[in-house]
PDB file of C-alpha atoms in Angstrom:
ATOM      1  CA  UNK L   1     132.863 158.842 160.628  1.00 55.00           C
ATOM      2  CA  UNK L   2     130.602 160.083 163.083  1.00 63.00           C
ATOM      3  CA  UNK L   3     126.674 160.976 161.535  1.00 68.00           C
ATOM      4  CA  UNK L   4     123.310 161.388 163.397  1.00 77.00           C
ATOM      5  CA  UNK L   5     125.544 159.766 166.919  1.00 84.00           C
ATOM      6  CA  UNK L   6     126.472 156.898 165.168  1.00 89.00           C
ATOM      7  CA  UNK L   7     129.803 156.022 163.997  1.00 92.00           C
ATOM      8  CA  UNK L   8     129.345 154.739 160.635  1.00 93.00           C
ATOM      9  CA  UNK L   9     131.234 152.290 158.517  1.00 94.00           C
ATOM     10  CA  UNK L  10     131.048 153.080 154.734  1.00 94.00           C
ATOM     11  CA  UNK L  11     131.286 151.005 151.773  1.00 94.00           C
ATOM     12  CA  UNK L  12     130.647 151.941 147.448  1.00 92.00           C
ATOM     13  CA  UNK L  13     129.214 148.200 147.042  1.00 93.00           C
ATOM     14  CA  UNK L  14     128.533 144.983 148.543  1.00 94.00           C
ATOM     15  CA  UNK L  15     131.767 143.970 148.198  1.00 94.00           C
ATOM     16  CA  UNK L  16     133.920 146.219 149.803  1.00 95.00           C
ATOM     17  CA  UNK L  17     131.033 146.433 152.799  1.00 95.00           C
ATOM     18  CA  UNK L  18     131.731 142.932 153.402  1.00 96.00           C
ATOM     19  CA  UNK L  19     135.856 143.126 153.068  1.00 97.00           C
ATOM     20  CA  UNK L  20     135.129 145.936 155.459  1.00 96.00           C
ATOM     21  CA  UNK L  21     133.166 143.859 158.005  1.00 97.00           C
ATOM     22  CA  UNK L  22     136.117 141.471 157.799  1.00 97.00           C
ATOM     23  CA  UNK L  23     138.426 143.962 158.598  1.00 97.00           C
ATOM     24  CA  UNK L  24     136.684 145.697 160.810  1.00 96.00           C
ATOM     25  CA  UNK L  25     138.024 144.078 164.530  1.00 95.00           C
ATOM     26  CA  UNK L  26     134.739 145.789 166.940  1.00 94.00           C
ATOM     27  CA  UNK L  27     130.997 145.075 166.692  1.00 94.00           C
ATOM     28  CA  UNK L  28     128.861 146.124 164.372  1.00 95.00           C
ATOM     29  CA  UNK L  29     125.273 147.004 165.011  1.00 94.00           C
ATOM     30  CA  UNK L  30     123.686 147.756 162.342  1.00 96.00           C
ATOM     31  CA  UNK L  31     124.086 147.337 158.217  1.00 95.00           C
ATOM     32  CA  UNK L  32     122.075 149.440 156.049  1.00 95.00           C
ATOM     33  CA  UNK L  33     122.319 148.509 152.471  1.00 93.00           C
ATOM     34  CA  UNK L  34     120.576 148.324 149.019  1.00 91.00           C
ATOM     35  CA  UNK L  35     119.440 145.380 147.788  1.00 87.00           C
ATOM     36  CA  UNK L  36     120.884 146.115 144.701  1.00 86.00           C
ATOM     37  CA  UNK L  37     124.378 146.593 144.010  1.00 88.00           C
ATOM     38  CA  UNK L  38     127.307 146.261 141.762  1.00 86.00           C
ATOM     39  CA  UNK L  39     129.681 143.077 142.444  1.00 88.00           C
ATOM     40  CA  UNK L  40     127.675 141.644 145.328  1.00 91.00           C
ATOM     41  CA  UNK L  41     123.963 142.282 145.746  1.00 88.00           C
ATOM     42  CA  UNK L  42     122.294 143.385 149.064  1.00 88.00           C
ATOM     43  CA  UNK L  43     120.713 139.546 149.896  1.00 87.00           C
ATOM     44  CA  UNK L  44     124.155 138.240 149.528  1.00 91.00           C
ATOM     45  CA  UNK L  45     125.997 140.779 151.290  1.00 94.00           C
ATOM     46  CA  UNK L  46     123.082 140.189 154.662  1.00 91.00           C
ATOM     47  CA  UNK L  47     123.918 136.356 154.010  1.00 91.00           C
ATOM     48  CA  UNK L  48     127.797 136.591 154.525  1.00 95.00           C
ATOM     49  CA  UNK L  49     126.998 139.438 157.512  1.00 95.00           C
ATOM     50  CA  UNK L  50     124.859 136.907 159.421  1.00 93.00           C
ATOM     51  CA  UNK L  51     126.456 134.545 159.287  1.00 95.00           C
ATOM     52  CA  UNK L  52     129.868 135.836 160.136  1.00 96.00           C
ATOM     53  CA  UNK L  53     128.476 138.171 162.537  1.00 96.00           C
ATOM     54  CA  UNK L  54     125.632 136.541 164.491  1.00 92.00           C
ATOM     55  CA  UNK L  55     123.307 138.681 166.122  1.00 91.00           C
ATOM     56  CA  UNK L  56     123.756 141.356 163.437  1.00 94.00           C
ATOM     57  CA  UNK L  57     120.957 144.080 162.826  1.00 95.00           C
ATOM     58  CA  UNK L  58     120.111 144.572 159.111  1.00 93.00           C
ATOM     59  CA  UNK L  59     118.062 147.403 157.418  1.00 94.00           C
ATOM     60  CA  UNK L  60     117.093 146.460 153.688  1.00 90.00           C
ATOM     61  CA  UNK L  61     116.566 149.606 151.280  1.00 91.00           C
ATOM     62  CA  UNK L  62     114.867 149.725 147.658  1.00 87.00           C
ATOM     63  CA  UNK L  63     113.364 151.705 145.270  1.00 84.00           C
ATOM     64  CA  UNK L  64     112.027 148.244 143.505  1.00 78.00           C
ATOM     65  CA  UNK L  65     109.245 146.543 143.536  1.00 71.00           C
ATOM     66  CA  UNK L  66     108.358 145.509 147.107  1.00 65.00           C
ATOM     67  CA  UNK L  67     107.146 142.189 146.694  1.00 65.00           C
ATOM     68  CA  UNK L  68     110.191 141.256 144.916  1.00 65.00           C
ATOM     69  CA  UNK L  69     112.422 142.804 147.572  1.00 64.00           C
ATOM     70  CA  UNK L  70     110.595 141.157 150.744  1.00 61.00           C
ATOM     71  CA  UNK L  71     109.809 137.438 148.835  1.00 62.00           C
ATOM     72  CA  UNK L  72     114.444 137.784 148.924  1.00 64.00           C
ATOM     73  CA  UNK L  73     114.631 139.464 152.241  1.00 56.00           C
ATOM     74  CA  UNK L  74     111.587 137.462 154.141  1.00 57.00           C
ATOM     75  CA  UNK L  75     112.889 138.230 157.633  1.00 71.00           C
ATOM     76  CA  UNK L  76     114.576 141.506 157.444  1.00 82.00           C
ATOM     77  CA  UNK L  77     113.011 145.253 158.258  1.00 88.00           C
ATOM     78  CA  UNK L  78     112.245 147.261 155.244  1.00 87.00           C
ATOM     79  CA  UNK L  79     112.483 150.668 153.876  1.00 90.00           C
ATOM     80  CA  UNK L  80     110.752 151.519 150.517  1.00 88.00           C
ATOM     81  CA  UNK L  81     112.809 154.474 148.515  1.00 90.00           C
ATOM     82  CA  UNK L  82     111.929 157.297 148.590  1.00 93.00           C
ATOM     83  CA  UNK L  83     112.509 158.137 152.200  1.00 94.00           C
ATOM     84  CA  UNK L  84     113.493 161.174 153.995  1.00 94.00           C
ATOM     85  CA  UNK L  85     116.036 161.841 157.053  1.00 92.00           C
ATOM     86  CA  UNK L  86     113.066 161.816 160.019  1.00 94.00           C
ATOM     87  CA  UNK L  87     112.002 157.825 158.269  1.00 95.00           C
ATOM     88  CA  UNK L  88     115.544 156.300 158.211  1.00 94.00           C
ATOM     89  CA  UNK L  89     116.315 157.954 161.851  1.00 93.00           C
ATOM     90  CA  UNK L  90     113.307 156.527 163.285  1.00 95.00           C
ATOM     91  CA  UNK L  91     113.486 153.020 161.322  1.00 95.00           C
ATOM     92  CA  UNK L  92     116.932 153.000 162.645  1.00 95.00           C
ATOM     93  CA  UNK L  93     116.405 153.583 166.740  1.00 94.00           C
ATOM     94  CA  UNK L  94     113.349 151.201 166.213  1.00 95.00           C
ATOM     95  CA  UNK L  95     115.528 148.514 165.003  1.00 95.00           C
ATOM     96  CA  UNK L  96     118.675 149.421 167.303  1.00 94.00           C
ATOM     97  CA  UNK L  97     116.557 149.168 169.890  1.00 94.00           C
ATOM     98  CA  UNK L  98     115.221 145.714 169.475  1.00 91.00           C
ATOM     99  CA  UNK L  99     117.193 142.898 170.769  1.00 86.00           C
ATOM    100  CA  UNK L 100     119.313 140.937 168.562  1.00 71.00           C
ATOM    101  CA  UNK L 101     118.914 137.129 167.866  1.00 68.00           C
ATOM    102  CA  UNK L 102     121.552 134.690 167.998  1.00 54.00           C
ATOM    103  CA  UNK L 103     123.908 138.175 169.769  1.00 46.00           C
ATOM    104  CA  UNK L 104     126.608 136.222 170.972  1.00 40.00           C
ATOM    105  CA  UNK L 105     127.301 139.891 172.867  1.00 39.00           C
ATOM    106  CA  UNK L 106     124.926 139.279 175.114  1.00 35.00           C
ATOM    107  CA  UNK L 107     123.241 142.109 177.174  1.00 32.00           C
ATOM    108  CA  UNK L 108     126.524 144.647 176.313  1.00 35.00           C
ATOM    109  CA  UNK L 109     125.185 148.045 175.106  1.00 36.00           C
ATOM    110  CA  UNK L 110     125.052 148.852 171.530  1.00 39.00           C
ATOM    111  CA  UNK L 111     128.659 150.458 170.398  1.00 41.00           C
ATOM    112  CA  UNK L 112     126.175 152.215 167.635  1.00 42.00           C
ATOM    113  CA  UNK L 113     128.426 151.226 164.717  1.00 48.00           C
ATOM    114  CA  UNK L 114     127.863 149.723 161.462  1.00 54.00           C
ATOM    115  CA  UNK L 115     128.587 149.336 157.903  1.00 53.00           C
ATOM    116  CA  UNK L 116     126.909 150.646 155.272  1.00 53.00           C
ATOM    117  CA  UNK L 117     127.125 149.508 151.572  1.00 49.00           C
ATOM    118  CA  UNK L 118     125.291 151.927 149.240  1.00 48.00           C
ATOM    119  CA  UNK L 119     124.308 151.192 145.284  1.00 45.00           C
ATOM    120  CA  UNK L 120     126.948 152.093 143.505  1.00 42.00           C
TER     121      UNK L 120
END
């Protein structure tokens, strides 16, 4: 599915965003998800992701209490529900533009794809 200029991966839960990763043969950028969610939370999902997929970009999401959310997700960016369109745009170029540890891609140009695992 192609949104914003990004091809986007989509998954109902942690779960499937994960079998999806698995499946899924190219690279994937970016992973927006909640941190909570039915069958596998958020800060297991990003566990899994990194470590299958080093060098993986991860945007956390929550409507719950922040200092609960970044004491689980110490080293990952943040974005506090509510949020509009123009706030997840720009939190996602500002991210997509850093460069990724541990990329075992090297310098090759973001494909601009990801997976995205939304609560359910």
């Amino acid at each position: 599915m192609q949104h914003e200029g990004y091809f986007v991966l989509s998954a109902a839960d942690g779960h499937e965003g994960l079998e999806l990763s698995r499946k899924y043969p190219g690279p994937i950028d970016l992973v927006i998800t909640d941190v909570k969610m039915p069958r596998l939370n958020g800060t297991d999902l990003c566990a899994h992701l990194i470590e299958e997929r080093p060098g993986i970009k991860i945007l956390v999401m929550s409507g719950a209490d922040v200092r609960e959310i970044v004491s689980q997700n110490v080293n990952m960016p943040f974005l506090p529900k509510p949020f509009d369109g123009e706030a997840l745009k720009a939190k996602v170029r500002s991210i997509l533009a850093q460069p990724a540890s541990g990329d075992e891609r090297g310098t090759a140009p973001p494909t601009s794809s990801g997976v995205t695992a939304r609560e359910g």
